[in-house]
Amino acid sequence: MSVVHRLTAGWLVDHLSFVNQCGYEVCDSFACPGGVTLNTSITSTGDCHAASTFAATSSPIPDPGDVIETEGKSAKTRYVFREEFFDVSKPYIAAASEEQLWQGCPEVSLTEIKANSNREEHQEGTKTSAEDSVATTRKKRKRKCVFNQGELDALEYHSKVRKLVWEGTLHLVQEGLKSGFLHRSTADLGCRKKVVPGHIGCELAELCEMAKQFPAVNKSDHHAVHVLDDETSIPEQDLLSCVTENGSNCAKIVVLMGQKYLVPPKSSFLLSDISYLQPLLHYKKEYDVIVIDPPWENKSVKRSNRYSHLSSWQIKQMPVPALAAPNCLVVTWVTNRQKHLRFVKDELYPHWSVKTLAEWHWVKITTAGEFVLPLDSLHKKPYEVLVLGRVQGDVKEALRKSEDVLPIPEHKLIVSIPCSLHSHKPPLTAILAEFIKPDAECLELFARNLQPGWTSWGNEVLKFQHIDYFTVLQNEN
């Protein structure tokens, strides 16, 4: 189960277990004699500079050692997510002894939090490697004891939620240690170097830009949905112009620009950017749950230029009201910048006719149950915020849809070992189950991975579905 423990404070979640329970078994029902698996594909050159291929198949392109010797028999290959991406055994920055989770939760003033933040900032600077000497020099400079308004707002917010985060995490970690899910001894095993791959897969966001060069699709000849099956393949033009759906009980492998991506069973997705959402609007009329993980604008994003971000105005233009069912539960991931939190609660949700109900926190811990960052760090926190609300509309319809579901608690914690891959958020499926009806239609916007039973949209929607993030567990006849 992805939920390891459930307490009044919240949930201790096993993110890795959830991914591996998604059913990544690829059924090879059309195997050729001699073990060669059929793979039909279409090459589309269009107006793009390079040819690319998107093939919907029932099996991967055979690699040495991966092919199951079959003679007209069905077989399946099981994939699991690589465990090393969740091997977080030591905090990113060591906390001072008085800040450890097990030392209790004293009341801390804003002045003490500021002092702790300055000390942590110095620690972070001294931990950098020799080759980063220039950056180290910058970080070692003593910070002036002057906080801008944004930092003061963040400190004030942190002082309000600090005790809830500390005590709730402590209780959940204690349960995790008792059950053996967490292990204190693993803190001493974190000396080995973590190998996190660099770029994997094709540039999905860039592909969405290239798609705008494709000839316009004739609506009379075009379908809003393409269903993956075992004998049909589709070119990128169709992939980027309609929702792709895997309605089977087996995972599928699609090939895009020569790269292989796993599609879990009972899932659907649209790979596009914010300028082309029409296929999503035509696919499902109403969703009971909408989870949003916007690419928030911030200084580090601007400096790195590694991935795109959206302005507050662009996020407000998302057609959430058109996608939401009456009483739809809307969940938005928010960074720790108070500017963004205020925007969601005071502007974004009212603009979408969503009433704010709760603020939950995702707390990131190590395999030993420690915060991954000092709790009182100034710039970085070991937690992120989720703002939950419901769409306001027809009262009778809302009451009907809310039957047999629990009201949203004002505050809860989701505690988990984070994935080392940037922006791979913990699953909310099992957590939200008690607050939504069993047959709820669920949608994730700005998604970077797929989930069974969910529709996912984004210009990087297949990012963490790349086959290189998985390993073959076993081949079964």
Coordinates of C-alpha atoms in Angstrom, one line a residue, residues 1-6 11-22 181 414-417 426-433 451:
M1 CA 0.0 0.0 0.0
S2 CA 1.2 3.5 -0.7
V3 CA -0.2 4.7 2.6
V4 CA 2.0 3.0 5.3
H5 CA 0.5 4.6 8.3
R6 CA -2.6 6.9 8.9
W11 CA -0.2 10.0 6.4
L12 CA 3.2 8.3 6.1
V13 CA 3.4 7.5 2.4
D14 CA 5.6 5.0 0.4
H15 CA 6.0 6.8 -2.9
L16 CA 8.0 4.1 -4.5
S17 CA 5.5 1.4 -3.6
F18 CA 2.7 3.4 -5.3
V19 CA 4.6 3.7 -8.5
N20 CA 5.4 0.0 -8.6
Q21 CA 1.7 -0.9 -7.8
C22 CA 0.6 1.0 -11.0
F181 CA 9.4 1.1 7.2
I414 CA 1.8 13.9 3.9
V415 CA 5.2 12.6 5.1
S416 CA 7.4 10.7 2.7
I417 CA 10.9 10.0 1.5
P426 CA 4.1 12.0 -4.0
P427 CA 0.9 10.3 -5.1
L428 CA -2.4 11.6 -3.8
T429 CA -4.7 8.8 -5.0
A430 CA -5.0 6.8 -1.8
I431 CA -4.9 9.9 0.4
L432 CA -7.8 11.6 -1.4
A433 CA -9.9 8.4 -1.7
Q451 CA -1.3 7.3 -12.9

